[in-house]
Coordinates of C-alpha atoms and ligand atoms in Angstrom, one line a residue:
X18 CA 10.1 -22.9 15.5
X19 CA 6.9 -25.0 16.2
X20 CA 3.9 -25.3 13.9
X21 CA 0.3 -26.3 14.7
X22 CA -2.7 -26.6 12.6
X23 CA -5.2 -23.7 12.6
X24 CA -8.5 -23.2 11.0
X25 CA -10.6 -20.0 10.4
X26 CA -14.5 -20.4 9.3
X27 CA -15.9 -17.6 6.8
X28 CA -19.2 -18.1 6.0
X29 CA -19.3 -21.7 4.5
X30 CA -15.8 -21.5 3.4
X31 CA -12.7 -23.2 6.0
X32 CA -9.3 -21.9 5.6
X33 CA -6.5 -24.2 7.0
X34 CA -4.2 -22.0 8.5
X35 CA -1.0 -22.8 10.8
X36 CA 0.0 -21.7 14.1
X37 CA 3.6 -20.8 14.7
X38 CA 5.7 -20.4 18.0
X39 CA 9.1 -18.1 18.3
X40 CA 11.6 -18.1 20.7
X41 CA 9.6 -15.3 22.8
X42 CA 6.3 -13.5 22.6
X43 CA 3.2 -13.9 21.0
X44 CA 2.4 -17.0 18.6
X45 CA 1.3 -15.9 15.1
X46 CA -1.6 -17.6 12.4
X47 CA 0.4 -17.5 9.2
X48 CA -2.8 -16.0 7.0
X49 CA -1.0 -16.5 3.5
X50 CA -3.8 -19.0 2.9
X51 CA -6.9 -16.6 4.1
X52 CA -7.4 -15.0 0.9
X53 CA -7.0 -17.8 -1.0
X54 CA -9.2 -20.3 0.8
X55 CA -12.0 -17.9 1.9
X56 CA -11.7 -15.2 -0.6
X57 CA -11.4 -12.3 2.6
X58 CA -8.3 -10.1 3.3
X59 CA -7.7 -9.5 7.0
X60 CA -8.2 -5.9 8.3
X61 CA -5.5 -4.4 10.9
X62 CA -5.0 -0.4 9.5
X63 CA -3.0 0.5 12.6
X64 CA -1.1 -3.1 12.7
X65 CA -1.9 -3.4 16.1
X66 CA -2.2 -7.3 15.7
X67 CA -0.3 -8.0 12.9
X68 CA 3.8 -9.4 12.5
X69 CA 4.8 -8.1 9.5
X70 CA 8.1 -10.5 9.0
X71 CA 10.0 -13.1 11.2
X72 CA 13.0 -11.0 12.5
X73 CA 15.6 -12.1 15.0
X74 CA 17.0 -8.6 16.2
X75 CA 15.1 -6.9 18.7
X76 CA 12.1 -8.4 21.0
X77 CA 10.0 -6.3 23.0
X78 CA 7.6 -7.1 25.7
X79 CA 5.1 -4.2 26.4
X80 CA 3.4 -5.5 29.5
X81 CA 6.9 -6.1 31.4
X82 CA 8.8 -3.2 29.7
X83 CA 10.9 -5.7 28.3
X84 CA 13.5 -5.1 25.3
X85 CA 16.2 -7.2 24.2
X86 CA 18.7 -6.7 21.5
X87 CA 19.8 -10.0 20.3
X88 CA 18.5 -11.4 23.5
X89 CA 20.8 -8.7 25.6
X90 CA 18.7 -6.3 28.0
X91 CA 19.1 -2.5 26.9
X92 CA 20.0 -1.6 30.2
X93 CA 23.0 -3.8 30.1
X94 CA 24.0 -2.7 26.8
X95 CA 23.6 0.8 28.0
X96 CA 25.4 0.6 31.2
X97 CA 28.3 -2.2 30.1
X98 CA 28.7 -1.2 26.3
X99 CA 28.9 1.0 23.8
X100 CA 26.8 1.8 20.5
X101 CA 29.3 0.4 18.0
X102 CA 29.2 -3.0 19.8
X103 CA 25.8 -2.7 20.0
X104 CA 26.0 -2.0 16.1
X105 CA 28.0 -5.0 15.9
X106 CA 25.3 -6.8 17.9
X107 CA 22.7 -5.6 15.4
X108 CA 24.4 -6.2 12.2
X109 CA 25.5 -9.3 13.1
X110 CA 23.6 -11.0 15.7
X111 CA 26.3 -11.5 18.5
X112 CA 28.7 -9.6 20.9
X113 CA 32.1 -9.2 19.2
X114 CA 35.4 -10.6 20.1
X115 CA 38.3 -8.1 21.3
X116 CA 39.5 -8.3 17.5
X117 CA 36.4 -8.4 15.6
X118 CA 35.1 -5.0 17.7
X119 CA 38.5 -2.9 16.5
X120 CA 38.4 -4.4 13.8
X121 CA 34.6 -2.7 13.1
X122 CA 35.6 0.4 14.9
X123 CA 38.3 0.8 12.1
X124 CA 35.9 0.0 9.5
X125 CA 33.4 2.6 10.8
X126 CA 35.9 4.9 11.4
X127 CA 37.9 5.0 8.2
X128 CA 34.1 5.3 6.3
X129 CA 32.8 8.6 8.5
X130 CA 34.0 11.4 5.5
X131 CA 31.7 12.1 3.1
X132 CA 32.3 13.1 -1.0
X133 CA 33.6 16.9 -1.1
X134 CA 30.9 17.0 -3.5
X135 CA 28.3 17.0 -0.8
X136 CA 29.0 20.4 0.8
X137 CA 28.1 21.7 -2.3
X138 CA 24.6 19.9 -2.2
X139 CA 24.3 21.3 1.5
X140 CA 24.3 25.2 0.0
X141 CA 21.3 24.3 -2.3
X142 CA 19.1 24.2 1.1
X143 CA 17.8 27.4 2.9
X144 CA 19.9 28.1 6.1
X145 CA 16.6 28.0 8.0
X146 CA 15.7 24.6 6.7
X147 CA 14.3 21.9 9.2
X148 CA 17.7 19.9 9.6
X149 CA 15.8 16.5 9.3
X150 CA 14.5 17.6 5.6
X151 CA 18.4 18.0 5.2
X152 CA 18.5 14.7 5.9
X153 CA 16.2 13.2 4.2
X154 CA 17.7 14.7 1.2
X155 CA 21.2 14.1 1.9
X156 CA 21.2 10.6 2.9
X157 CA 19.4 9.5 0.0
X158 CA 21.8 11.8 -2.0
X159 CA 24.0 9.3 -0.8
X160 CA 22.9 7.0 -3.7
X161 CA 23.9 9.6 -6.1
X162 CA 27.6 9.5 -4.8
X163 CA 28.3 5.7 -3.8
X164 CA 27.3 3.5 -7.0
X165 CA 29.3 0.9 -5.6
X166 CA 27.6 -0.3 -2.7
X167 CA 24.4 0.0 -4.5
X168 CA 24.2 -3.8 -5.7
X169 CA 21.7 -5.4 -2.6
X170 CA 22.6 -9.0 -3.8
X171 CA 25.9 -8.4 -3.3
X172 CA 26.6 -9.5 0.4
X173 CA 29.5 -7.3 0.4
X174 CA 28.0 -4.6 -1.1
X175 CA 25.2 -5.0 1.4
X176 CA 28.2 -5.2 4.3
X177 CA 29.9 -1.6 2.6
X178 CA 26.8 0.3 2.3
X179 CA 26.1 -0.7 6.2
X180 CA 28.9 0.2 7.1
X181 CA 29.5 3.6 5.1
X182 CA 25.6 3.9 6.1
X183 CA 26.1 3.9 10.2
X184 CA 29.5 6.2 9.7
X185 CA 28.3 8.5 7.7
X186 CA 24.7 9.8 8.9
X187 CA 26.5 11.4 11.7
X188 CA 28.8 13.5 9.7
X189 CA 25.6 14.3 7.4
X190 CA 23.8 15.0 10.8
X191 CA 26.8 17.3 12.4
X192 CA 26.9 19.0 8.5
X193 CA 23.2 20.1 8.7
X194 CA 23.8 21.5 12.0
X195 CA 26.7 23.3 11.0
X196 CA 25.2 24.4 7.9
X197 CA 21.8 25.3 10.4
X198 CA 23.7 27.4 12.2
X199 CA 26.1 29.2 9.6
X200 CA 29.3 27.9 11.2
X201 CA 32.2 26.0 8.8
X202 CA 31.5 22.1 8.8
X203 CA 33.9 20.1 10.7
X204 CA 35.6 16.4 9.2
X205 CA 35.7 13.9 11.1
X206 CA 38.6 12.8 13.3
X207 CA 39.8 9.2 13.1
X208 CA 41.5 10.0 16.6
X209 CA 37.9 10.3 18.3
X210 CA 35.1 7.8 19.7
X211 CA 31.7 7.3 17.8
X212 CA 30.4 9.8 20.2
X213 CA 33.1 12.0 20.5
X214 CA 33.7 12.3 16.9
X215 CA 29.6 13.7 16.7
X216 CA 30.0 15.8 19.4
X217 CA 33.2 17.7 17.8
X218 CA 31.7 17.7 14.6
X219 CA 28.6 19.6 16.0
X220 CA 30.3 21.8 18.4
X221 CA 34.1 22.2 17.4
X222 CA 35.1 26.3 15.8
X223 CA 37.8 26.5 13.7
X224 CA 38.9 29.8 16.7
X225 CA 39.9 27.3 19.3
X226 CA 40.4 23.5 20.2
X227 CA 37.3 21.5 21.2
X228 CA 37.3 20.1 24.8
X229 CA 35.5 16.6 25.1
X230 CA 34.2 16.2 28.0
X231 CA 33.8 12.2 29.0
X232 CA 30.7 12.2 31.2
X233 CA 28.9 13.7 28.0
X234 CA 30.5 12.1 25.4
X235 CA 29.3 8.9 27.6
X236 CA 25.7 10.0 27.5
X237 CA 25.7 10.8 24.0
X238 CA 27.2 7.3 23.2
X239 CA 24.1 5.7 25.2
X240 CA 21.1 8.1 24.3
X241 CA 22.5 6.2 20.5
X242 CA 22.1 3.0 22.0
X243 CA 19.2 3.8 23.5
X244 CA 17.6 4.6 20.4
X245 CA 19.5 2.1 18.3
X246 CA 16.6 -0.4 17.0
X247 CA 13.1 -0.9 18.2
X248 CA 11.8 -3.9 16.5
X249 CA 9.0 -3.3 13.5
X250 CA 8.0 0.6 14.3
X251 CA 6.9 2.5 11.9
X252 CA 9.8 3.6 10.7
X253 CA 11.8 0.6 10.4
X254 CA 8.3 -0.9 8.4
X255 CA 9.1 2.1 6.1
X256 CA 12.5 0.8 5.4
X257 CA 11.4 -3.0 5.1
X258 CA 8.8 -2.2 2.5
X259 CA 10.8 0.6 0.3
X260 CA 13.8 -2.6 0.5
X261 CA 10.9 -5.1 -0.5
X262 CA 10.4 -3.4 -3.9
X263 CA 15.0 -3.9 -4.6
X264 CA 15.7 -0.2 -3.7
X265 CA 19.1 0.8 -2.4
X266 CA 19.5 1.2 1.1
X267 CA 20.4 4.6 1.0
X268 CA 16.8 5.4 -0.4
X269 CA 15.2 3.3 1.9
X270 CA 17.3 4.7 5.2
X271 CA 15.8 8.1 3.6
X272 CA 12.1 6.6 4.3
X273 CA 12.8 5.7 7.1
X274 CA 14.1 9.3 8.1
X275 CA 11.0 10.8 6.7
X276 CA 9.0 8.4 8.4
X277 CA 10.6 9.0 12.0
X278 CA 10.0 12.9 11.5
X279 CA 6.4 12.9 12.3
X280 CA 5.4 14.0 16.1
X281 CA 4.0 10.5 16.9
X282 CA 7.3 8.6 16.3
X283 CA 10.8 10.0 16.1
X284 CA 9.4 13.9 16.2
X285 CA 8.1 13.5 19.6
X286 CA 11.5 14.4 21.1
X287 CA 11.1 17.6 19.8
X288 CA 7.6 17.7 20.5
X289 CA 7.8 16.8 24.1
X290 CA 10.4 19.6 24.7
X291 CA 7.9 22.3 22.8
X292 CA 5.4 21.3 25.2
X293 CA 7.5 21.3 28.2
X294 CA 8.5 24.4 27.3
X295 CA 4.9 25.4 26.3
X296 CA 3.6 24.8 29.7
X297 CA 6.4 26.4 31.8
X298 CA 5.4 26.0 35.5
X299 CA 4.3 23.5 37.3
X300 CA 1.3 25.0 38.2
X301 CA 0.2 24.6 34.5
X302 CA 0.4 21.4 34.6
X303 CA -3.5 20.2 34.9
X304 CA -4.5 22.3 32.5
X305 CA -2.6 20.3 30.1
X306 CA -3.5 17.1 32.0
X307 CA -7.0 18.2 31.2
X308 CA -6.2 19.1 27.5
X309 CA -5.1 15.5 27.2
X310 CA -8.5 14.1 28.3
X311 CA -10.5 16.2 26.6
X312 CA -11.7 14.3 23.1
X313 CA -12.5 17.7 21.4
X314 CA -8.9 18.5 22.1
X315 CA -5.9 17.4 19.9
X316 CA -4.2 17.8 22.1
X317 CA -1.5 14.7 23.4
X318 CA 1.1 14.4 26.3
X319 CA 4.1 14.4 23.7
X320 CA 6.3 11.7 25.4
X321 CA 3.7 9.9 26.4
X322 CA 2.3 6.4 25.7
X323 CA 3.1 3.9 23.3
X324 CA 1.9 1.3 20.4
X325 CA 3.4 -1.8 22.3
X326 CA 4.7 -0.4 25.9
X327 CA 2.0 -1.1 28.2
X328 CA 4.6 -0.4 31.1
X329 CA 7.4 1.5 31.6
X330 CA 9.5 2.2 28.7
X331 CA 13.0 0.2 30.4
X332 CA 14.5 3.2 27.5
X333 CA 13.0 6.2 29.6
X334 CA 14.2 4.6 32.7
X335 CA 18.3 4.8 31.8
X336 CA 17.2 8.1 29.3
X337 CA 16.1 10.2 32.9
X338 CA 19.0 8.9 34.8
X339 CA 21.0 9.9 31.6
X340 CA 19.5 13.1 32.1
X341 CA 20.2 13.4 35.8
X342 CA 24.1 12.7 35.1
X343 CA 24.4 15.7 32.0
X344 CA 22.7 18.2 33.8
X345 CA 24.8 17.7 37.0
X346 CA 27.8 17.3 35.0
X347 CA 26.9 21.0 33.5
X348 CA 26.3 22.1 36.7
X349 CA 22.4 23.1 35.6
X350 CA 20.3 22.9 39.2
X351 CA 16.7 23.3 39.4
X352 CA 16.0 23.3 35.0
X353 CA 12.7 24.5 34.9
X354 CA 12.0 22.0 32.0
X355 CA 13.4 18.9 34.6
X356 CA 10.8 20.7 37.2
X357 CA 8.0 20.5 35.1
X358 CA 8.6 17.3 33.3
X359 CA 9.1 15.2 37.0
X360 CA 6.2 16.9 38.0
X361 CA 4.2 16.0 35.0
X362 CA 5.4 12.4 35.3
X363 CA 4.3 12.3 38.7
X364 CA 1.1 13.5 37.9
X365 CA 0.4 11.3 35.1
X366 CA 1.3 8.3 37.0
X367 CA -1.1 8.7 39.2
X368 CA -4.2 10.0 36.9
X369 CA -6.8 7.3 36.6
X370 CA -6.9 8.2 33.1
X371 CA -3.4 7.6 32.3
X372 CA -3.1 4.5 34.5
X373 CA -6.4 3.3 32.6
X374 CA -5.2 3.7 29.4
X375 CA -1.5 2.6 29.8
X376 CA 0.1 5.8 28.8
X377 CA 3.5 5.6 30.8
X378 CA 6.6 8.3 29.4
X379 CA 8.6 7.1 26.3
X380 CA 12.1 7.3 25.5
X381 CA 11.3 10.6 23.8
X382 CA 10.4 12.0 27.4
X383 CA 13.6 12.8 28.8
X384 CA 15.7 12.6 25.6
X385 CA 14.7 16.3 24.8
X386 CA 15.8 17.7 28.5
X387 CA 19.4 15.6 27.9
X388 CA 20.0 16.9 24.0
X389 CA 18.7 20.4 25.0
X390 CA 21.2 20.5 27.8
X391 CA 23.8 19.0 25.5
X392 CA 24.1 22.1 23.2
X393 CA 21.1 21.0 20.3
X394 CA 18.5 23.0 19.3
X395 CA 15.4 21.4 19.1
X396 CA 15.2 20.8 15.7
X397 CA 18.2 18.8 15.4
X398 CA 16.6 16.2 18.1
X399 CA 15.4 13.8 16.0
X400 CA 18.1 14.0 13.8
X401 CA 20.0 12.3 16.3
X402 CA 17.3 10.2 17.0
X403 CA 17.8 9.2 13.1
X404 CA 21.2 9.0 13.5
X405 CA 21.1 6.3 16.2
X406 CA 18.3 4.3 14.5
X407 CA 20.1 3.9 11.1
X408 CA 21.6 0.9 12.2
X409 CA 18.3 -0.8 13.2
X410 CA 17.5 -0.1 10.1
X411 CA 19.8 -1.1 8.0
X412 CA 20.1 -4.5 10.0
X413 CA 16.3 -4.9 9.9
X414 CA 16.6 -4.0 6.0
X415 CA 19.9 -6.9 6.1
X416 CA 17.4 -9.5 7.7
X417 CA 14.8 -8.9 4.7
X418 CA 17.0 -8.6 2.3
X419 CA 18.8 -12.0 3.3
X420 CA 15.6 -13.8 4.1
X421 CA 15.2 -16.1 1.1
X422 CA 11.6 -16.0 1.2
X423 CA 11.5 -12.1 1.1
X424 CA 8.8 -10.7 -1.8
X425 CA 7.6 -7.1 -2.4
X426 CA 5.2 -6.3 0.5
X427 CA 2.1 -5.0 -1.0
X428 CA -1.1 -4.9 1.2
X429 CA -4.5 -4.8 -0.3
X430 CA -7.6 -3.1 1.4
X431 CA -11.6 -2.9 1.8
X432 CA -12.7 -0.7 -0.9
X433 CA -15.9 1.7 0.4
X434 CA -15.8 4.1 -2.6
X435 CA -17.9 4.5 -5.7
X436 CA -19.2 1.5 -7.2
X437 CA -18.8 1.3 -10.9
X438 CA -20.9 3.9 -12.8
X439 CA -19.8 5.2 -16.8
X440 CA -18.5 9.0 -17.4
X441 CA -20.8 11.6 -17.9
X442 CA -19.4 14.7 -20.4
X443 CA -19.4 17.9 -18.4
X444 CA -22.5 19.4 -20.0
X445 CA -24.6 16.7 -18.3
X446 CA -23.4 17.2 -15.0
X447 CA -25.4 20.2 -14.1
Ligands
LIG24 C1 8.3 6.4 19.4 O1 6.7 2.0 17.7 C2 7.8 2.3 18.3 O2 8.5 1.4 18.8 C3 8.2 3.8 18.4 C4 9.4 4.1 19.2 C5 10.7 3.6 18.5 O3 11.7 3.4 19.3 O4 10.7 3.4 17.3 O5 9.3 3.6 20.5 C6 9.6 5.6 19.2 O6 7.7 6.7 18.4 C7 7.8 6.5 20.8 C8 6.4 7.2 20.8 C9 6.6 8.7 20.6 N1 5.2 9.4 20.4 C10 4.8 10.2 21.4 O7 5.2 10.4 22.5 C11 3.5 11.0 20.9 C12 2.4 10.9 22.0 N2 1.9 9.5 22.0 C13 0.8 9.2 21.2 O8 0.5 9.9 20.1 C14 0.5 7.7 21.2 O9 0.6 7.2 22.4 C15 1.3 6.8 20.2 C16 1.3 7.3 18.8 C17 2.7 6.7 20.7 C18 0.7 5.4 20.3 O10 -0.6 5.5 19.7 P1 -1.6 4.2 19.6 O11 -0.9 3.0 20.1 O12 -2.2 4.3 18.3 O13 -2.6 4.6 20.7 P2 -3.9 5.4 20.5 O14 -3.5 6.6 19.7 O15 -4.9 4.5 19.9 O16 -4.3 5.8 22.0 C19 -5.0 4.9 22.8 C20 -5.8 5.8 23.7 C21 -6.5 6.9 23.0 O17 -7.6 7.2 23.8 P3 -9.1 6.6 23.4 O18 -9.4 7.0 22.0 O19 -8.9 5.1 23.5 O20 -10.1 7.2 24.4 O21 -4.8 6.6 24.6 C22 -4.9 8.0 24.3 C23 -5.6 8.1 23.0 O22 -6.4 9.3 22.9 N3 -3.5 8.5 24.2 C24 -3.1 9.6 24.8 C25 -1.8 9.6 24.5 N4 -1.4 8.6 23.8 C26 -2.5 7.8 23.6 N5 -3.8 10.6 25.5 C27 -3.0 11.6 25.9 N6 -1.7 11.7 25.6 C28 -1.0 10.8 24.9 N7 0.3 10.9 24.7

């Protein structure tokens, strides 16, 4: 990494800063100095030009619709590999051998059951609860149940936890469907896939065997991939800065969850389908085009847009094809929803006010179409989501932990409140 002298002038004060290079992407000015030198914090609320850590997992260009895991393109991951090996890839930074990747698959496999106990702390919830408060609850729970992976400077505690972490939050995920839905919850099979096993866990009966189908148990296995790590989103800053304080990874993977849930991150899956749904025909389409543009309207195009893409998302690219392949596998011609959403694309694309502003469809534009025509109920969209990105996590959450400069993150502010004035007793308050 190369260095170069920087300087910022505040007033009459000069702070000596330092430039530094990566590999790819932007240069930085390391401001560690700033405060100290000049007395001023920077201000960046939305971190839109701010690197919150050095990292060497995931790199994303915006302007060319760029993203790399470990330097691989997604679309070669998604088309040539699978998620475990792209777990691998994540946790550990390169491609495994023949022996190292069954050697994980065993690993991961053998971890997927949960503590008996835990279908008892399922019943506590309401039937009707949003799955991805279930999760949030269960997979911090998960603290409460496995003390011995808990230890964070432990590297092989770290390693169990990450482990037991990416094989269970499917069988918590398929458990919160089951339990949504009032059927029996469904163990794992050490016989099946990563993708297979979530798939019969979420859709087997106890009445009759479970047929996998391959073409869908394919497009489950990459919508995981697809989704797998996304450099520092919000999220995966939620998990770096619950780690930064020494909490267990379980409680930070459970920040992270919560953080994914809301409609502008991982909740615009289930967004995007509510509005597809919402707007029905094609022929209602400018209304909502209009919607969008209006400022008086809160209105958004869920699926639409994004912090860093500036271009295509390359994610929405293989998620639509994705898309293409399950509903012709199912045999589903003409989906209303599929109608709408090319037509909407199309639209968009073309609007000077989406070209202006950048706002290109996200991986979260198709993914709703695909898990809708997979069996899932809307609600349990970005549970998979979750599911899929709790290995970008929890490597991300490795990185920190591992990097020996690592200290509590803890951001200050510019105060605009009350200046200091002394407490007046009720009866003089008028
Ligand atoms: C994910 O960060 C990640 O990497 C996230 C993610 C991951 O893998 O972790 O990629 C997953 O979260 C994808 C994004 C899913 N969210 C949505 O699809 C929700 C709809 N999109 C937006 O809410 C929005 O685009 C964001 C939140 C995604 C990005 O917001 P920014 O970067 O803060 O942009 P902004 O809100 O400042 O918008 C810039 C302009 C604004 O107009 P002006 O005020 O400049 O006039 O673009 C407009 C916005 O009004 N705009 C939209 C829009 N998104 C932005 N207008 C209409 N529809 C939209 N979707």
């Amino acid at each position: 990494m190369t260095k170069r002298a920087a300087s910022i002038a505040v007033g009459e004060k000069n702070a000596s800063l330092e430039m530094r290079s990566g590999t790819m992407g932007p240069d930085v000015v390391d401001v560690t100095a700033l405060y100290k030198d000049t007395g001023v914090f920077t201000y960046d609320p939305g971190f839109s030009s701010t690197a919150s850590c050095e990292s060497k997992i995931t790199y994303i260009d915006g302007d060319e619709g760029v993203l790399l895991h470990r330097g691989y393109p997604i679309d070669q991951l998604a088309e040539q590999g699978d998620f475990l090996e792209t777990c691998y890839l994540l946790l550990y930074g390169e491609l495994p051998s023949a022996r190292e990747k069954s050697d994980f698959i065993y690993r991961v496999t053998r971890h997927t059951m949960v503590h008996e106990q835990m279908s008892r702390f399922y019943s506590g919830f309401r039937r009707d609860a949003h799955p991805m408060a279930v999760m949030v609850g269960s997979v911090g729970a998960l603290s409460a149940f496995y003390h011995d992976s808990t230890d964070i400077a432990d590297p092989h505690q770290r390693m169990v936890a990450s482990i037991r972490m990416v094989a269970k939050t499917p069988t918590l995920a398929a458990m919160a469907y089951k339990y949504h839905v009032g059927q029996p919850f469904v163990y794992p099979r050490n016989d099946l896939s990563y993708a297979e096993n979530f798939l019969h866990m979420c859709f087997a009966v106890p009445c009759e065997p479970y047929k996998i189908n391959p073409v869908l148990a394919r497009a489950m296995d990459r919508i995981f991939i697809l989704h797998a790590d996304h450099e520092q989103n919000a999220s995966t800053s939620t998990v770096r800065l619950a780690g930064s304080s020494g909490a267990n990874p379980f409680a930070c993977v459970a920040a992270g969850i919560a953080c994914l849930w809301g409609p502008a991150h991982g909740g615009a899956n289930e967004a995007a389908l509510n509005m597809l749904t919402e707007i029905g025909t094609k022929d209602r389409i400018p209304e909502y085009i209009a919607r969008a543009k209006d400022k008086n309207d809160p209105f958004r195009l869920m699926g639409f847009g994004h912090r860093v893409y500036k271009n295509y998302d390359p994610r929405a690219k293989i998620m639509q094809q994705t898309c293409h392949e399950v509903l012709d596998e199912l045999g589903i011609k003409d989906d209303p929803l599929l109608e709408v959403a090319m037509e909407l694309e199309q639209i968009a694309l073309h609007d000077p006010y989406f070209v202006e502003k950048k706002l290109y469809p996200n991986v979260d534009f198709y993914s709703g179409i695909t898990l809708k025509a997979l069996g899932f109920p809307t609600t349990m969209f970005t549970v998979l989501f979750a599911v899929a990105r709790t290995v970008g996590w929890i490597a991300q959450w490795k990185e920190m932990i591992e990097d020996p400069h690592q200290r509590i993150g803890r951001p200050r502010q510019l105060y605009t409140g009350a200046t200091l004035r002394d407490y007046k007793p009720v009866a003089a308050r008028g």
